[in-house]
Short mmCIF file of C-alpha atoms in Angstrom, two decimals:
data_model
loop_
_atom_site.label_atom_id
_atom_site.label_comp_id
_atom_site.label_asym_id
_atom_site.label_seq_id
_atom_site.Cartn_x
_atom_site.Cartn_y
_atom_site.Cartn_z
CA UNK A 1 -16.17 3.02 -32.26
CA UNK A 2 -15.55 -0.03 -30.11
CA UNK A 3 -18.08 -2.85 -30.28
CA UNK A 4 -19.02 -3.31 -26.63
CA UNK A 5 -20.53 -6.71 -27.35
CA UNK A 6 -17.05 -8.02 -28.20
CA UNK A 7 -15.59 -6.93 -24.88
CA UNK A 8 -15.30 -9.46 -22.02
CA UNK A 9 -18.00 -9.37 -19.40
CA UNK A 10 -16.10 -9.43 -16.09
CA UNK A 11 -19.09 -10.81 -14.20
CA UNK A 12 -19.39 -13.83 -16.49
CA UNK A 13 -16.07 -14.47 -18.18
CA UNK A 14 -13.46 -13.60 -15.57
CA UNK A 15 -12.85 -15.22 -12.20
CA UNK A 16 -14.11 -13.35 -9.17
CA UNK A 17 -10.53 -12.98 -7.96
CA UNK A 18 -9.82 -10.61 -10.87
CA UNK A 19 -12.55 -8.16 -9.88
CA UNK A 20 -11.76 -5.27 -7.55
CA UNK A 21 -13.15 -5.85 -4.08
CA UNK A 22 -14.34 -9.40 -4.76
CA UNK A 23 -12.25 -12.04 -3.01
CA UNK A 24 -14.86 -14.47 -1.76
CA UNK A 25 -13.50 -16.35 1.24
CA UNK A 26 -9.87 -15.99 0.17
CA UNK A 27 -7.27 -13.64 1.56
CA UNK A 28 -7.01 -12.04 4.99
CA UNK A 29 -10.10 -10.44 6.47
CA UNK A 30 -9.23 -7.16 8.19
CA UNK A 31 -12.73 -5.87 8.91
CA UNK A 32 -16.43 -6.20 8.10
CA UNK A 33 -18.04 -3.08 6.67
CA UNK A 34 -21.69 -2.49 7.37
CA UNK A 35 -23.45 0.06 5.19
CA UNK A 36 -21.84 2.13 2.49
CA UNK A 37 -20.73 5.03 4.69
CA UNK A 38 -20.48 3.48 8.13
CA UNK A 39 -23.83 4.83 9.32
CA UNK A 40 -24.98 3.20 12.53
CA UNK A 41 -27.71 5.50 13.88
CA UNK A 42 -30.33 5.32 11.13
CA UNK A 43 -29.12 8.45 9.37
CA UNK A 44 -28.06 6.70 6.17
CA UNK A 45 -30.36 7.81 3.34
CA UNK A 46 -28.29 6.19 0.59
CA UNK A 47 -30.17 2.88 0.52
CA UNK A 48 -27.02 0.93 1.38
CA UNK A 49 -27.67 0.72 5.11
CA UNK A 50 -28.10 -3.06 5.00
CA UNK A 51 -24.92 -3.77 3.06
CA UNK A 52 -22.51 -6.16 4.79
CA UNK A 53 -19.16 -6.59 3.10
CA UNK A 54 -15.99 -8.42 4.12
CA UNK A 55 -12.85 -6.35 3.52
CA UNK A 56 -9.93 -8.63 2.68
CA UNK A 57 -6.31 -8.33 1.67
CA UNK A 58 -4.87 -10.87 -0.79
CA UNK A 59 -3.31 -13.88 0.91
CA UNK A 60 -0.18 -15.93 0.41
CA UNK A 61 0.30 -17.22 -3.14
CA UNK A 62 1.34 -20.78 -3.91
CA UNK A 63 3.86 -21.90 -6.49
CA UNK A 64 4.12 -21.82 -9.39
CA UNK A 65 3.53 -18.08 -9.43
CA UNK A 66 3.76 -17.86 -13.21
CA UNK A 67 5.87 -15.88 -15.66
CA UNK A 68 9.16 -14.54 -14.35
CA UNK A 69 7.81 -14.38 -10.78
CA UNK A 70 9.22 -17.80 -9.82
CA UNK A 71 12.66 -16.91 -11.14
CA UNK A 72 12.73 -13.64 -9.21
CA UNK A 73 11.59 -15.36 -6.01
CA UNK A 74 14.21 -18.12 -6.40
CA UNK A 75 17.01 -15.65 -7.09
CA UNK A 76 16.07 -13.43 -4.14
CA UNK A 77 15.81 -16.35 -1.71
CA UNK A 78 19.13 -17.76 -2.92
CA UNK A 79 20.87 -14.39 -2.60
CA UNK A 80 19.59 -13.94 0.95
CA UNK A 81 20.77 -17.43 1.91
CA UNK A 82 24.24 -16.58 0.58
CA UNK A 83 24.28 -13.68 3.03
CA UNK A 84 23.43 -15.99 5.92
CA UNK A 85 19.81 -14.83 6.19
CA UNK A 86 16.96 -17.33 6.29
CA UNK A 87 14.55 -16.16 3.55
CA UNK A 88 11.47 -16.94 5.64
CA UNK A 89 12.70 -14.51 8.30
CA UNK A 90 12.87 -11.65 5.80
CA UNK A 91 9.97 -12.46 3.44
CA UNK A 92 6.79 -12.69 5.49
CA UNK A 93 4.66 -13.70 2.52
CA UNK A 94 4.63 -13.61 -1.26
CA UNK A 95 1.49 -12.37 -2.98
CA UNK A 96 0.50 -12.61 -6.63
CA UNK A 97 -2.60 -10.54 -7.27
CA UNK A 98 -3.92 -8.82 -10.41
CA UNK A 99 -0.78 -9.61 -12.34
CA UNK A 100 1.60 -8.13 -9.75
CA UNK A 101 4.24 -9.80 -7.60
CA UNK A 102 4.54 -8.46 -4.05
CA UNK A 103 7.02 -9.45 -1.36
CA UNK A 104 5.89 -8.56 2.16
CA UNK A 105 9.13 -7.85 4.00
CA UNK A 106 9.83 -7.76 7.74
CA UNK A 107 10.77 -4.16 8.39
CA UNK A 108 14.07 -4.98 10.12
CA UNK A 109 15.27 -6.66 6.91
CA UNK A 110 13.91 -4.12 4.42
CA UNK A 111 17.22 -2.39 3.66
CA UNK A 112 19.10 -5.65 3.08
CA UNK A 113 16.37 -7.01 0.79
CA UNK A 114 16.24 -3.78 -1.21
CA UNK A 115 20.01 -3.68 -1.61
CA UNK A 116 20.02 -7.31 -2.71
CA UNK A 117 17.31 -6.64 -5.28
CA UNK A 118 19.30 -3.69 -6.59
CA UNK A 119 22.80 -5.23 -6.70
CA UNK A 120 22.38 -8.93 -7.48
CA UNK A 121 23.19 -9.45 -11.20
CA UNK A 122 20.27 -11.85 -11.67
CA UNK A 123 17.81 -9.34 -10.17
CA UNK A 124 19.05 -5.80 -10.88
CA UNK A 125 16.03 -3.79 -9.77
CA UNK A 126 17.86 -0.51 -10.25
CA UNK A 127 14.88 1.83 -10.11
CA UNK A 128 12.50 2.53 -7.25
CA UNK A 129 9.50 4.60 -8.30
CA UNK A 130 8.94 5.84 -4.76
CA UNK A 131 7.03 4.82 -1.66
CA UNK A 132 3.31 5.14 -0.94
CA UNK A 133 1.62 4.97 2.43
CA UNK A 134 -1.57 3.05 3.20
CA UNK A 135 -3.65 3.11 6.37
CA UNK A 136 -5.72 0.05 7.32
CA UNK A 137 -7.26 0.83 10.74
CA UNK A 138 -8.71 -2.70 10.91
CA UNK A 139 -5.40 -4.46 10.23
CA UNK A 140 -4.54 -4.75 13.92
CA UNK A 141 -0.84 -4.66 14.75
CA UNK A 142 0.12 -3.50 11.25
CA UNK A 143 -2.16 -0.57 10.58
CA UNK A 144 0.40 1.38 8.53
CA UNK A 145 1.85 0.02 5.30
CA UNK A 146 4.61 1.33 3.06
CA UNK A 147 4.57 0.13 -0.57
CA UNK A 148 7.54 0.36 -2.95
CA UNK A 149 7.37 -0.17 -6.73
CA UNK A 150 10.64 -1.46 -8.21
CA UNK A 151 11.66 -1.78 -11.85
CA UNK A 152 14.50 -3.73 -13.41
CA UNK A 153 15.71 -1.83 -16.47
CA UNK A 154 18.21 -4.61 -17.17
CA UNK A 155 15.69 -7.44 -17.27
CA UNK A 156 12.46 -5.51 -18.02
CA UNK A 157 10.70 -6.65 -14.85
CA UNK A 158 8.75 -5.10 -12.02
CA UNK A 159 7.69 -6.01 -8.49
CA UNK A 160 6.37 -4.49 -5.30
CA UNK A 161 7.76 -4.51 -1.78
CA UNK A 162 5.41 -3.97 1.12
CA UNK A 163 6.29 -3.47 4.76
CA UNK A 164 3.96 -2.83 7.69
CA UNK A 165 4.23 -1.22 11.12
CA UNK A 166 1.80 -0.88 14.02
CA UNK A 167 0.21 2.47 14.76
CA UNK A 168 1.84 2.35 18.19
CA UNK A 169 5.34 2.01 16.68
CA UNK A 170 5.24 3.60 13.20
CA UNK A 171 8.91 3.11 12.34
CA UNK A 172 10.24 1.82 9.00
CA UNK A 173 13.88 1.92 7.82
CA UNK A 174 14.65 4.56 5.22
CA UNK A 175 15.70 3.37 1.76
CA UNK A 176 17.33 6.65 0.75
CA UNK A 177 20.79 5.08 1.12
CA UNK A 178 19.78 2.41 -1.42
CA UNK A 179 17.47 4.47 -3.66
CA UNK A 180 18.34 8.19 -3.20
CA UNK A 181 15.28 9.33 -5.18
CA UNK A 182 13.09 8.08 -2.31
CA UNK A 183 14.11 11.16 -0.31
CA UNK A 184 11.04 13.30 -1.01
CA UNK A 185 8.69 10.31 -1.34
CA UNK A 186 9.51 9.25 2.22
CA UNK A 187 9.00 12.82 3.43
CA UNK A 188 5.56 12.91 1.77
CA UNK A 189 4.57 9.56 3.28
CA UNK A 190 5.72 10.75 6.69
CA UNK A 191 3.82 14.02 6.25
CA UNK A 192 0.50 12.43 5.29
CA UNK A 193 0.55 9.07 7.11
CA UNK A 194 2.93 9.53 10.05
CA UNK A 195 5.28 6.71 9.07
CA UNK A 196 8.71 7.51 10.53
CA UNK A 197 11.56 6.51 8.22
CA UNK A 198 14.55 5.85 10.45
CA UNK A 199 17.91 7.20 9.22
CA UNK A 200 16.30 9.49 6.66
CA UNK A 201 18.69 12.44 6.11
CA UNK A 202 16.05 15.14 6.79
CA UNK A 203 12.64 13.77 7.71
CA UNK A 204 10.49 16.92 7.80
CA UNK A 205 7.06 17.79 6.47
CA UNK A 206 6.97 18.49 2.76
CA UNK A 207 3.38 19.63 2.10
CA UNK A 208 1.79 20.58 5.42
CA UNK A 209 3.04 23.37 7.72
CA UNK A 210 5.74 22.29 10.17
CA UNK A 211 3.42 22.75 13.15
CA UNK A 212 0.48 20.84 11.62
CA UNK A 213 -1.20 18.40 13.98
CA UNK A 214 -2.03 14.91 12.70
CA UNK A 215 -1.64 13.14 9.37
CA UNK A 216 -4.29 14.09 6.79
CA UNK A 217 -4.44 10.90 4.71
CA UNK A 218 -5.10 8.52 7.56
CA UNK A 219 -8.61 7.13 7.40
CA UNK A 220 -9.45 8.30 10.92
CA UNK A 221 -8.44 11.90 10.20
CA UNK A 222 -11.38 14.38 10.46
CA UNK A 223 -12.59 15.95 7.24
CA UNK A 224 -12.32 19.57 8.37
CA UNK A 225 -12.79 22.28 5.79
CA UNK A 226 -14.35 25.73 5.53
CA UNK A 227 -17.91 26.89 4.85
CA UNK A 228 -18.72 27.84 1.25
CA UNK A 229 -21.19 30.47 0.05
CA UNK A 230 -23.15 29.26 -2.98
CA UNK A 231 -25.89 31.35 -4.61
CA UNK A 232 -26.70 33.02 -1.36
CA UNK A 233 -26.78 29.79 0.65
CA UNK A 234 -24.18 28.97 3.29
CA UNK A 235 -22.85 25.43 2.92
CA UNK A 236 -21.20 24.22 6.15
CA UNK A 237 -17.75 22.66 6.19
CA UNK A 238 -17.72 18.87 5.63
CA UNK A 239 -17.15 18.04 9.29
CA UNK A 240 -20.19 20.15 10.25
CA UNK A 241 -22.63 18.68 7.77
CA UNK A 242 -25.06 15.85 8.45
CA UNK A 243 -23.22 13.05 10.18
CA UNK A 244 -23.57 9.44 9.07
CA UNK A 245 -21.89 8.01 12.13
#
């Protein structure tokens, strides 16, 4: 049995930046959440109606990043310069947060950066573990994000690439030509978030029916559902239950 008294107390012994959801005044504020469930008409019975919380994304990191992160950043910037590309035009910002290195890449340069990370001998990120979609309705002009997790089997390293697109123009270059295993991952992200991966060999829905309307994992997608009979009582579908907004 583990002695809980010997475990670190995150509220007292760790910096606030290491705690999920606690960023103080640092990072980029994308919205202010009021209440726990967004209730605005007095219908919130949770007791959290007065909660006001700033929702922030981690901001630009400053050197030294620590560990192998500086070496990876230097090698990537040098490799891009050798190709005649100004690194600042391709890498919008570099983030170090919770022990992870993330390069935010301009979408028009995503394929070149990914190929460089894969092929450069000093980098050799041969494996992409797929792509995940994220929807931030409050992140105006870049509401949709695609996140790629890369691993270097040669050097035993890992990093993340992140690229964003506005809801009004949800296009991101496909990486299937660089990492063929991204084929179905990009189809799933398209299916659930509506991100269009240009030059994908067959960008069709993978989970939802072909004629499905909308993208179910966006945060503004209605709950929907069906009524459920439980011990003689009829429970309405989620979108027909008591509304908190």
